[in-house]
Short mmCIF file of C-alpha atoms in Angstrom, two decimals:
data_model
loop_
_atom_site.label_atom_id
_atom_site.label_comp_id
_atom_site.label_asym_id
_atom_site.label_seq_id
_atom_site.Cartn_x
_atom_site.Cartn_y
_atom_site.Cartn_z
CA MET D 1 -11.64 11.21 -5.08
CA LEU D 2 -8.52 10.34 -2.54
CA ALA D 3 -10.06 11.34 0.72
CA PRO D 4 -13.04 12.91 2.46
CA PRO D 5 -13.47 16.17 2.20
CA PRO D 6 -11.23 17.80 5.04
CA ALA D 7 -13.18 18.07 8.51
CA GLY D 8 -14.35 22.04 8.50
CA ARG D 9 -14.75 22.86 5.11
CA PRO D 10 -18.32 24.24 4.84
CA ALA D 11 -20.49 21.77 3.17
CA SER D 12 -23.62 22.86 1.49
CA PRO D 13 -26.96 22.26 2.49
CA LEU D 14 -27.78 19.55 -0.45
CA LYS D 15 -24.94 17.70 0.56
CA LYS D 16 -25.40 18.01 4.36
CA LEU D 17 -28.70 16.91 3.20
CA LEU D 18 -28.05 13.87 1.34
CA GLU D 19 -25.01 12.88 3.60
CA ASN D 20 -27.50 12.52 6.63
CA ALA D 21 -30.24 10.85 3.97
CA PRO D 22 -29.24 7.48 4.56
CA SER D 23 -29.61 7.88 8.43
CA VAL D 24 -33.17 9.85 8.12
CA LEU D 25 -34.88 7.74 5.96
CA LEU D 26 -33.07 4.50 7.27
CA ALA D 27 -33.90 5.02 10.76
CA PRO D 28 -37.92 3.73 11.28
CA VAL D 29 -37.14 0.87 8.69
CA PRO D 30 -37.20 -2.60 10.44
CA LEU D 31 -34.03 -4.34 9.54
CA ALA D 32 -35.86 -7.10 8.55
CA LEU D 33 -36.98 -5.12 5.89
CA LEU D 34 -33.34 -4.91 4.64
CA GLN D 35 -32.01 -7.82 5.80
CA PRO D 36 -32.98 -9.70 2.58
CA MET D 37 -30.75 -7.22 0.27
CA PHE D 38 -27.54 -7.66 2.83
CA THR D 39 -28.01 -10.82 2.34
CA ARG D 40 -27.78 -11.04 -1.67
CA ILE D 41 -24.85 -8.91 -1.14
CA ALA D 42 -22.30 -11.43 0.41
CA THR D 43 -23.79 -13.58 -2.12
CA HIS D 44 -23.79 -11.73 -5.09
CA VAL D 45 -20.06 -10.50 -4.03
CA ALA D 46 -19.42 -14.65 -2.81
CA GLN D 47 -20.76 -15.83 -6.42
CA ALA D 48 -18.74 -13.19 -8.58
CA ARG D 49 -15.14 -13.70 -7.06
CA PRO D 50 -15.06 -16.53 -4.86
CA GLU D 51 -11.41 -16.25 -5.28
CA LEU D 52 -11.62 -13.20 -2.27
CA PHE D 53 -11.98 -16.00 0.03
CA ASN D 54 -8.58 -17.22 -0.44
CA ARG D 55 -7.21 -14.44 0.46
CA LEU D 56 -8.68 -14.14 3.70
CA GLY D 57 -7.33 -18.08 4.83
CA PRO D 58 -7.45 -18.64 8.65
CA HIS D 59 -9.83 -15.24 8.84
CA ALA D 60 -12.78 -16.40 6.62
CA GLY D 61 -14.85 -17.52 9.49
CA LYS D 62 -14.38 -14.95 11.92
CA ARG D 63 -17.19 -12.49 12.51
CA PHE D 64 -16.39 -8.93 11.67
CA LEU D 65 -18.15 -6.09 12.62
CA ILE D 66 -19.06 -3.05 9.93
CA ASP D 67 -19.42 0.00 11.81
CA PRO D 68 -21.03 2.94 9.80
CA THR D 69 -21.36 5.24 11.98
CA ASP D 70 -23.87 7.20 10.27
CA LEU D 71 -26.32 4.97 10.03
CA PRO D 72 -28.66 3.51 12.62
CA PHE D 73 -27.60 0.33 12.85
CA VAL D 74 -24.09 -2.54 12.26
CA LEU D 75 -23.57 -4.79 10.05
CA VAL D 76 -21.60 -8.45 11.16
CA LEU D 77 -20.11 -9.83 8.07
CA THR D 78 -18.83 -13.58 8.12
CA PRO D 79 -17.26 -14.26 4.60
CA LEU D 80 -17.58 -17.56 4.92
CA PRO D 81 -17.25 -19.16 1.47
CA ASP D 82 -20.26 -21.57 0.85
CA ARG D 83 -22.71 -19.48 2.98
CA PRO D 84 -21.02 -15.85 3.42
CA LEU D 85 -23.41 -13.99 6.18
CA LEU D 86 -23.78 -10.65 6.15
CA THR D 87 -26.70 -9.42 9.03
CA ALA D 88 -28.22 -6.08 10.62
CA HIS D 89 -27.86 -5.29 13.90
CA ARG D 90 -29.20 -1.96 16.08
CA ARG D 91 -26.01 -0.95 17.73
CA HIS D 92 -27.58 -1.51 21.09
CA GLU D 93 -27.65 -5.33 20.15
CA ARG D 94 -23.58 -5.33 20.51
CA PRO D 95 -23.49 -8.24 18.48
CA ALA D 96 -20.39 -10.68 18.86
CA HIS D 97 -17.18 -9.94 16.89
CA VAL D 98 -13.73 -10.65 16.98
CA ALA D 99 -12.91 -7.23 14.60
CA ALA D 100 -13.93 -3.79 14.30
CA ILE D 101 -14.23 -1.33 11.34
CA ALA D 102 -16.24 2.28 11.99
CA GLY D 103 -16.04 5.03 9.34
CA THR D 104 -19.28 6.90 7.58
CA PHE D 105 -21.32 5.05 5.40
CA PHE D 106 -19.95 6.70 2.08
CA ASN D 107 -16.58 6.05 3.19
CA LEU D 108 -16.65 2.40 3.90
CA LEU D 109 -18.69 2.17 0.70
CA ASP D 110 -16.01 3.76 -1.50
CA MET D 111 -12.80 2.05 0.79
CA ILE D 112 -14.66 -1.33 -0.48
CA ASP D 113 -15.59 -0.02 -3.65
CA GLY D 114 -11.76 0.74 -3.85
CA SER D 115 -11.94 4.24 -5.13
CA LEU D 116 -10.52 4.75 -1.04
CA ASP D 117 -7.41 4.21 0.22
CA GLY D 118 -8.08 2.08 3.35
CA ASP D 119 -4.42 3.41 4.91
CA ALA D 120 -4.97 7.20 3.77
CA LEU D 121 -8.42 6.89 6.25
CA PHE D 122 -6.46 5.30 8.84
CA PHE D 123 -3.99 8.27 8.47
CA SER D 124 -6.38 11.00 8.43
CA ARG D 125 -8.52 9.17 11.34
CA ASP D 126 -11.81 8.42 9.40
CA LEU D 127 -11.56 4.96 9.80
CA GLN D 128 -11.34 3.18 13.03
CA VAL D 129 -10.31 -0.35 13.87
CA SER D 130 -10.34 -2.12 16.99
CA GLY D 131 -9.76 -6.62 18.00
CA ASP D 132 -8.05 -9.08 15.13
CA THR D 133 -6.33 -6.44 13.24
CA GLU D 134 -4.48 -9.17 11.22
CA ALA D 135 -8.47 -9.95 10.57
CA VAL D 136 -9.32 -6.72 9.16
CA VAL D 137 -5.85 -6.90 7.27
CA ALA D 138 -6.77 -9.77 5.27
CA LEU D 139 -9.97 -8.84 4.85
CA ARG D 140 -9.07 -5.62 3.56
CA ASN D 141 -6.81 -7.15 1.11
CA ALA D 142 -9.00 -9.53 0.16
CA LEU D 143 -11.83 -6.90 -0.91
CA ASP D 144 -9.70 -4.63 -3.25
CA ASP D 145 -8.84 -7.43 -4.88
CA PHE D 146 -12.51 -6.76 -6.83
CA GLU D 147 -11.99 -6.27 -10.47
CA GLY D 148 -13.42 -3.25 -11.12
CA SER D 149 -16.28 -1.46 -8.97
CA ALA D 150 -17.63 -4.06 -6.66
CA LEU D 151 -20.51 -1.64 -5.93
CA ASP D 152 -21.42 -1.54 -9.92
CA SER D 153 -21.09 -5.64 -9.74
CA VAL D 154 -24.12 -5.49 -6.55
CA VAL D 155 -26.18 -2.75 -8.45
CA ALA D 156 -26.14 -4.78 -11.43
CA SER D 157 -27.21 -7.79 -9.57
CA PHE D 158 -30.73 -6.28 -8.51
CA GLY D 159 -32.14 -6.91 -12.05
CA PRO D 160 -35.24 -4.56 -12.57
CA LEU D 161 -34.04 -2.42 -9.36
CA SER D 162 -30.35 -1.88 -10.86
CA GLY D 163 -31.65 1.12 -13.17
CA PRO D 164 -33.24 3.10 -10.23
CA ALA D 165 -31.20 2.26 -7.49
CA GLY D 166 -27.90 3.34 -9.83
CA LEU D 167 -28.81 6.11 -10.71
CA ALA D 168 -29.80 7.28 -6.97
CA LEU D 169 -26.46 6.29 -5.92
CA SER D 170 -24.51 7.84 -8.25
CA VAL D 171 -26.65 11.43 -7.88
CA VAL D 172 -25.84 10.96 -3.82
CA ARG D 173 -21.95 10.73 -4.59
CA SER D 174 -21.65 13.09 -7.22
CA VAL D 175 -23.42 15.34 -5.02
CA ARG D 176 -21.31 14.12 -2.46
CA GLY D 177 -18.22 14.99 -4.18
CA ARG D 178 -18.45 18.35 -5.09
CA MET K 1 10.34 21.85 -15.23
CA SER K 2 11.08 24.90 -17.85
CA GLU K 3 14.06 25.23 -19.62
CA ALA K 4 14.32 28.36 -18.68
CA GLN K 5 15.19 27.11 -15.22
CA GLY K 6 18.43 25.16 -16.56
CA PHE K 7 16.91 21.69 -17.74
CA HIS K 8 16.71 20.97 -21.15
CA GLN K 9 14.55 17.42 -22.81
CA GLN K 10 17.95 16.19 -24.02
CA ASP K 11 19.51 15.91 -20.70
CA TYR K 12 18.07 12.61 -19.71
CA GLN K 13 16.78 9.71 -20.56
CA ARG K 14 12.90 8.58 -20.41
CA PRO K 15 12.78 6.96 -17.13
CA GLU K 16 11.14 3.78 -16.39
CA LEU K 17 8.12 4.34 -13.52
CA VAL K 18 8.25 1.04 -11.49
CA CYS K 19 5.05 0.37 -9.24
CA PRO K 20 3.85 -1.48 -6.76
CA ALA K 21 1.03 -4.34 -6.83
CA GLY K 22 -0.61 -6.28 -3.63
CA THR K 23 -3.33 -8.22 -5.13
CA PRO K 24 -3.73 -8.98 -9.43
CA ALA K 25 -6.54 -6.33 -9.10
CA ALA K 26 -3.67 -3.33 -8.03
CA LEU K 27 -1.53 -4.61 -11.02
CA ARG K 28 -3.77 -4.18 -13.51
CA ALA K 29 -4.23 -0.64 -12.05
CA ALA K 30 -0.89 -0.15 -11.63
CA VAL K 31 -0.41 -0.93 -15.62
CA ASP K 32 -3.70 0.66 -16.79
CA ALA K 33 -2.71 4.01 -14.89
CA GLY K 34 0.55 4.52 -16.74
CA ALA K 35 3.39 1.93 -14.93
CA ASP K 36 6.27 0.97 -17.30
CA ALA K 37 6.81 -1.79 -14.51
CA VAL K 38 5.05 -3.26 -11.94
CA TYR K 39 7.07 -5.06 -8.92
CA CYS K 40 4.88 -7.55 -7.04
CA GLY K 41 5.62 -10.63 -4.64
CA LEU K 42 4.16 -14.10 -3.61
CA GLN K 43 2.09 -15.36 -0.91
CA ASN K 44 5.14 -15.82 1.64
CA GLU K 45 8.21 -14.46 3.57
CA THR K 46 9.93 -14.44 0.22
CA ASN K 47 8.95 -10.93 -0.21
CA ALA K 48 9.51 -7.72 2.39
CA ARG K 49 5.42 -6.97 2.27
CA ASN K 50 4.23 -10.52 3.52
CA PHE K 51 0.82 -9.14 5.07
CA PRO K 52 -2.18 -11.20 5.24
CA GLY K 53 -4.43 -11.49 1.97
CA LEU K 54 -1.59 -9.62 0.08
CA ASN K 55 0.60 -10.49 -2.33
CA PHE K 56 0.27 -13.45 -5.69
CA THR K 57 0.04 -16.55 -6.40
CA VAL K 58 1.65 -18.42 -8.91
CA PRO K 59 -1.19 -18.64 -11.41
CA GLU K 60 -1.78 -14.65 -10.29
CA VAL K 61 1.67 -13.70 -11.37
CA GLU K 62 1.61 -16.04 -14.74
CA GLN K 63 -2.09 -14.10 -15.76
CA SER K 64 -0.54 -10.49 -14.43
CA ILE K 65 2.97 -11.37 -17.12
CA ALA K 66 0.48 -11.73 -19.50
CA TYR K 67 -1.54 -8.57 -18.68
CA ALA K 68 1.77 -6.43 -18.52
CA HIS K 69 3.71 -7.48 -21.28
CA ALA K 70 0.36 -7.08 -23.71
CA ARG K 71 0.41 -3.69 -22.39
CA ASN K 72 4.08 -3.05 -22.87
CA ALA K 73 4.57 -3.03 -18.46
CA LYS K 74 6.85 -5.50 -17.11
CA LEU K 75 6.25 -7.31 -13.94
CA LEU K 76 9.09 -7.73 -12.01
CA LEU K 77 9.20 -10.37 -8.88
CA ALA K 78 10.40 -9.33 -5.38
CA VAL K 79 12.55 -12.19 -3.67
CA ASN K 80 14.42 -9.96 -1.45
CA THR K 81 13.97 -11.17 2.38
CA PHE K 82 17.08 -13.28 3.72
CA PRO K 83 16.36 -17.09 3.87
CA PRO K 84 17.48 -18.08 7.73
CA ALA K 85 19.11 -20.77 8.63
CA GLY K 86 17.65 -24.56 6.28
CA LYS K 87 15.03 -22.60 4.96
CA PHE K 88 16.06 -22.23 1.55
CA ALA K 89 14.03 -24.55 -0.23
CA MET K 90 11.30 -21.63 -0.01
CA TRP K 91 13.72 -18.64 -2.14
CA ARG K 92 14.74 -21.48 -4.24
CA ASP K 93 11.35 -22.23 -5.80
CA ALA K 94 10.79 -18.09 -6.08
CA ILE K 95 13.72 -17.97 -7.76
CA ASP K 96 12.69 -21.09 -9.66
CA GLY K 97 9.05 -19.68 -10.42
CA ALA K 98 10.49 -16.58 -11.51
CA ALA K 99 12.75 -17.85 -14.37
CA LYS K 100 10.07 -19.87 -15.35
CA LEU K 101 7.18 -17.46 -15.56
CA GLY K 102 9.37 -15.18 -17.73
CA VAL K 103 9.25 -12.18 -15.20
CA ASP K 104 10.83 -9.53 -16.34
CA ALA K 105 13.30 -9.19 -13.69
CA ALA K 106 13.58 -11.00 -9.89
CA ILE K 107 14.41 -8.23 -7.12
CA VAL K 108 16.98 -9.55 -4.90
CA ALA K 109 18.88 -8.91 -1.53
CA ASP K 110 20.27 -12.03 -0.34
CA MET K 111 23.95 -13.13 -1.51
CA GLY K 112 23.14 -17.00 -1.63
CA VAL K 113 19.20 -16.12 -3.66
CA ALA K 114 21.40 -13.77 -6.06
CA ASP K 115 24.13 -17.13 -6.71
CA TYR K 116 21.22 -19.53 -7.10
CA ALA K 117 19.36 -17.57 -9.39
CA ALA K 118 22.94 -16.30 -11.51
CA ARG K 119 23.96 -19.96 -11.37
CA ASN K 120 21.04 -21.23 -12.45
CA TYR K 121 19.33 -18.88 -14.50
CA PRO K 122 21.89 -16.46 -15.80
CA GLU K 123 19.36 -15.03 -18.43
CA LEU K 124 16.96 -14.02 -15.60
CA ARG K 125 17.45 -10.78 -14.69
CA LEU K 126 18.54 -9.45 -11.50
CA HIS K 127 17.87 -6.44 -9.55
CA LEU K 128 19.47 -5.78 -6.66
CA SER K 129 16.86 -4.54 -3.68
CA VAL K 130 16.54 -2.12 -1.57
CA GLN K 131 16.86 -4.32 1.49
CA ALA K 132 20.61 -5.27 0.39
CA GLY K 133 21.67 -1.82 1.55
CA ALA K 134 24.50 -1.61 -0.94
CA SER K 135 24.56 2.35 -1.40
CA SER K 136 29.10 2.47 -1.80
CA PRO K 137 30.49 1.81 -5.38
CA GLU K 138 32.35 -0.98 -3.88
CA ALA K 139 29.36 -2.86 -2.89
CA ILE K 140 26.67 -2.23 -5.85
CA ARG K 141 30.43 -3.28 -8.09
CA PHE K 142 30.41 -6.83 -6.19
CA TYR K 143 27.31 -7.72 -6.55
CA CYS K 144 27.77 -6.62 -10.44
CA GLU K 145 30.55 -8.42 -11.00
CA GLN K 146 29.79 -11.60 -8.55
CA PHE K 147 26.16 -11.78 -9.99
CA GLY K 148 25.89 -9.62 -13.09
CA VAL K 149 23.40 -7.78 -11.04
CA LYS K 150 21.56 -5.44 -13.85
CA ARG K 151 20.10 -2.85 -11.68
CA VAL K 152 20.29 -1.20 -7.91
CA VAL K 153 17.93 0.05 -5.83
CA LEU K 154 19.69 2.64 -4.22
CA PRO K 155 18.89 2.86 -0.08
CA ARG K 156 17.06 6.47 0.87
CA MET K 157 19.97 7.65 2.24
CA LEU K 158 21.75 9.15 -0.47
CA THR K 159 21.59 12.79 -1.58
CA VAL K 160 20.96 13.43 -5.26
CA ALA K 161 24.49 14.53 -6.09
CA GLU K 162 25.79 11.54 -4.22
CA ILE K 163 23.50 9.37 -7.12
CA ALA K 164 24.90 11.65 -9.47
CA GLU K 165 28.83 10.46 -8.33
CA LEU K 166 27.69 6.72 -8.07
CA HIS K 167 26.12 6.67 -11.00
CA ARG K 168 29.60 7.59 -12.77
CA GLN K 169 31.72 4.34 -10.74
CA ILE K 170 29.25 1.70 -11.36
CA PRO K 171 28.08 -0.47 -14.36
CA CYS K 172 24.43 -0.74 -13.58
CA GLU K 173 21.22 0.99 -13.52
CA ILE K 174 19.92 2.98 -10.45
CA GLU K 175 16.49 2.51 -9.65
CA ALA K 176 15.84 5.08 -7.19
CA PHE K 177 12.07 5.62 -4.97
CA ILE K 178 10.36 8.96 -5.29
CA PHE K 179 7.16 8.69 -3.58
CA GLY K 180 5.92 6.24 -0.19
CA ASN K 181 7.16 5.06 3.36
CA ILE K 182 10.43 6.03 4.00
CA GLY K 183 12.01 4.26 6.75
CA MET K 184 14.91 3.23 8.95
CA MET K 185 18.20 4.79 6.90
CA ALA K 186 19.56 1.59 7.40
CA GLU K 187 17.39 -0.58 5.17
CA GLY K 188 17.55 -4.35 5.08
CA ARG K 189 19.41 -4.42 8.71
CA CYS K 190 17.01 -3.01 10.82
CA SER K 191 15.85 -5.58 13.23
CA LEU K 192 13.71 -3.24 15.77
CA SER K 193 10.21 -5.34 15.11
CA SER K 194 12.29 -8.48 16.29
CA TYR K 195 12.92 -7.76 19.68
CA VAL K 196 9.09 -6.96 19.95
CA THR K 197 7.35 -9.36 17.93
CA GLY K 198 10.04 -12.52 17.12
CA ALA K 199 9.90 -11.27 13.25
CA SER K 200 11.09 -8.35 10.66
CA THR K 201 11.28 -7.60 7.33
CA ASN K 202 14.33 -9.12 6.80
CA MET K 203 13.96 -12.72 7.58
CA ASP K 204 9.87 -12.54 7.46
CA GLY K 205 9.15 -10.15 5.24
CA VAL K 206 6.98 -8.50 7.69
CA CYS K 207 7.52 -5.32 10.34
CA SER K 208 5.09 -4.90 12.85
CA PRO K 209 3.06 -8.00 11.99
CA ALA K 210 -0.74 -7.52 12.04
CA ALA K 211 -1.02 -10.04 14.59
CA ASP K 212 1.01 -8.61 17.05
CA VAL K 213 -0.72 -4.97 16.92
CA HIS K 214 -3.51 -3.28 18.63
CA TYR K 215 -5.60 0.18 18.33
CA GLU K 216 -7.64 0.86 21.65
CA GLU K 217 -9.70 4.44 20.40
CA ASP K 218 -11.12 6.05 23.49
CA ALA K 219 -14.56 8.01 23.60
CA ALA K 220 -12.47 11.24 22.84
CA ARG K 221 -11.13 9.80 20.26
CA ASN K 222 -7.49 9.31 21.91
CA LEU K 223 -6.12 6.39 20.03
CA THR K 224 -3.01 3.67 21.47
CA THR K 225 -1.30 1.64 18.90
CA ARG K 226 0.30 -1.07 21.13
CA LEU K 227 2.77 -3.83 19.66
CA GLY K 228 2.97 -7.30 20.71
CA GLU K 229 2.52 -5.74 25.00
CA TYR K 230 4.09 -1.83 24.57
CA VAL K 231 2.89 0.76 23.45
CA ILE K 232 4.47 2.71 20.78
CA ASP K 233 2.57 5.61 20.04
CA CYS K 234 -1.03 7.37 21.19
CA PHE K 235 -2.82 9.98 19.26
CA SER K 236 -4.90 12.48 20.43
CA GLY K 237 -8.12 13.05 19.16
CA GLY K 238 -8.00 14.44 15.12
CA GLU K 239 -4.55 14.15 15.44
CA SER K 240 -3.41 12.24 12.29
CA ALA K 241 -1.68 8.43 12.20
CA GLY K 242 0.78 6.51 11.04
CA TYR K 243 1.97 2.71 10.36
CA PRO K 244 2.28 0.78 13.61
CA THR K 245 6.16 0.21 13.41
CA ILE K 246 8.64 0.72 15.95
CA CYS K 247 10.52 3.56 14.30
CA LYS K 248 7.72 5.66 13.63
CA GLY K 249 6.78 5.15 17.63
CA ARG K 250 7.29 7.99 20.11
CA TYR K 251 8.64 6.98 23.22
CA LEU K 252 9.62 8.71 26.54
CA CYS K 253 13.15 8.85 27.38
CA GLY K 254 15.35 10.94 29.21
CA VAL K 255 16.24 13.90 27.24
CA GLN K 256 12.50 14.91 26.59
CA SER K 257 10.28 15.57 29.04
CA ASP K 258 7.42 14.27 26.69
CA PRO K 259 7.45 11.38 24.16
CA TYR K 260 8.96 12.08 21.13
CA TYR K 261 9.48 10.73 17.77
CA ALA K 262 13.22 8.90 18.53
CA PHE K 263 14.03 7.37 14.98
CA GLU K 264 11.59 8.83 12.49
CA GLU K 265 8.24 10.15 12.41
CA PRO K 266 5.30 9.06 10.21
CA VAL K 267 5.59 10.88 7.23
CA SER K 268 6.06 9.84 3.25
CA LEU K 269 8.66 10.03 0.80
CA ASN K 270 7.40 12.71 -1.72
CA LEU K 271 10.35 13.75 -4.52
CA SER K 272 7.97 15.48 -7.01
CA ALA K 273 9.85 18.30 -7.22
CA LEU K 274 13.33 16.76 -7.72
CA LEU K 275 12.35 14.43 -10.52
CA PRO K 276 14.35 15.95 -13.00
CA ASP K 277 17.00 16.48 -10.67
CA LEU K 278 17.42 12.71 -10.53
CA MET K 279 16.27 12.16 -14.22
CA ARG K 280 19.82 14.17 -14.62
CA ALA K 281 21.78 12.72 -12.42
CA GLY K 282 21.16 9.13 -14.16
CA VAL K 283 18.47 7.49 -12.40
CA THR K 284 17.09 4.91 -14.68
CA ALA K 285 14.18 3.71 -12.75
CA LEU K 286 11.60 5.83 -10.72
CA LYS K 287 10.24 3.69 -8.10
CA ILE K 288 6.94 3.83 -5.86
CA GLU K 289 6.75 2.26 -3.00
CA GLY K 290 3.24 0.77 -1.70
CA ARG K 291 2.70 -2.94 -2.16
CA GLN K 292 0.53 -2.86 1.10
CA ARG K 293 -1.64 0.02 -0.29
CA SER K 294 -4.77 0.10 -2.16
CA ARG K 295 -5.33 -0.11 -5.67
CA ALA K 296 -7.01 3.31 -4.68
CA TYR K 297 -3.91 4.32 -3.88
CA VAL K 298 -1.67 2.81 -6.74
CA LYS K 299 -4.35 4.49 -9.27
CA SER K 300 -3.59 7.46 -7.96
CA VAL K 301 0.34 7.59 -7.54
CA VAL K 302 0.61 5.94 -10.44
CA GLY K 303 -1.20 8.44 -12.44
CA ALA K 304 0.34 11.41 -10.58
CA PHE K 305 3.74 10.48 -11.54
CA ARG K 306 3.21 9.00 -15.04
CA LYS K 307 2.11 12.49 -15.80
CA ALA K 308 4.33 14.39 -14.53
CA VAL K 309 7.65 12.43 -16.17
CA ASP K 310 5.14 12.60 -19.26
CA ASP K 311 5.38 16.86 -18.87
CA ILE K 312 9.04 16.94 -18.07
CA MET K 313 10.29 14.29 -20.98
CA ALA K 314 7.71 16.98 -23.12
CA GLY K 315 9.76 19.88 -21.93
CA ARG K 316 6.80 21.10 -20.37
CA GLU K 317 6.42 22.13 -16.43
CA ALA K 318 5.20 19.24 -14.21
CA ALA K 319 2.08 19.88 -12.54
CA PHE K 320 1.52 17.65 -10.11
CA ALA K 321 -1.87 16.92 -8.17
CA SER K 322 -1.28 16.75 -4.06
CA LEU K 323 -0.91 13.38 -2.90
CA LEU K 324 -0.69 14.52 0.58
CA ALA K 325 -3.83 12.65 1.54
CA LEU K 326 -2.44 9.14 1.17
CA THR K 327 0.75 10.30 2.96
CA GLU K 328 1.58 8.53 6.16
CA GLY K 329 0.80 11.33 8.90
CA ARG K 330 -0.67 13.25 6.34
CA ARG K 331 2.64 14.77 5.85
CA GLU K 332 5.51 14.74 2.89
CA THR K 333 9.62 15.25 3.00
CA GLU K 334 12.36 14.82 0.40
CA GLY K 335 14.34 12.54 2.56
CA ALA K 336 17.53 12.75 2.41
CA PHE K 337 17.49 13.46 -0.89
CA PRO K 338 18.29 16.91 -0.90
CA SER K 339 20.65 17.10 1.64
CA LYS K 340 21.92 14.70 4.67
CA ARG K 341 19.97 17.13 7.45
CA TRP K 342 16.47 16.28 6.66
CA ARG K 343 15.33 16.17 10.00
#
């Protein structure tokens, strides 16, 4: 997939339901329950590809706000090589950060996963960037040097849960892509 | 392109598809998608895409050469910026590394760098970068005669007819851009970025350094792009955006009541329809721009052009997947290639 579906194209009811599903399902979930998953994602990426931090250079310790605009929370990524942090916050908390990247959950996911181009998302206004642009560019380039699918790698790290999680994600993505 | 339209398979040789890579993962994506050659740069000012987090370490170049060569692809190293006085050592080291690692060619722009390479590593194949801005037979012949340049990457300011004429007058191969970013029509000579940021592509490898770029989007989704302290464009909500470079900015000038694109518009080059013409004009290598882009871009664009070139060589009509979603401003142009009057 090269770019998100063009605005204005009517979405199928199933597709719309699936696109809204993360937001609806996650709204009542306490963030404390999700936090271990985010910690695991950060730790796994750091362990799988420690050289990614070299690409970040002086931006490795900075706080990046990742804002999936269709989810009921935001994430703060602090890519420290020894102790990377990915923490979830309610939007109203306005966590401190030096740079922010905003887009829909699936656009951000597909960009990080190497199947969507960040510049194209920016050109189409589906990706918003603010704050320290240099840090954002460094982070984008570092993440883009991940071999294969970062998402598959993270999902596989969840042990017995990886099978159902991967299946659910692939179904959602395939329906979304229609 | 069909034979009925006047093109015959024997009219041209199979061109080399030269593709960009900003990271080792992008290089592997390019090779896997069918690149004949991949060009990349080191993590410093010696190349024209010196962006944060981008480019290759020396060990990464070494590993990438092995990956490419194992799949019959070449690796070209861009050493295509101009050393400022007193800083030549960095460019010398890059050439030393290129020769030692066994890259298939070094892409150079500066005469001093070309001279150093030619004198010290006569076996190292040299390509003349677009940054050298060599577009006349006289200029290109000079580089060939003095430094043994084997290929010239032409500035994006010549028509296909001019390229064909040039081909008959120069002793080296021609590489022409077919897709990607298209900037000022005086390549290698633009210093607009220096006036605002103190850095330019020519000497620092970066136009509009990211540290000087600031985006502000208001509640109505109007996007303001600033370079340093200057506003260089404002996009209304929903309007497609472009790169934050001065040449693509919109300005208030006396001759127009509204802000307008005084230099260039945010648009990407796409010569899909002109591929057979370029091949018949004597172009040896077709170049895709975009080392700053993602591996998703590389995979899509390289794959599309690989298929198109293969179709043409097989005498089939080249069916192109749309690449519009990947273009700057979501617009594409054939630039100066069909005629000089492209705006």
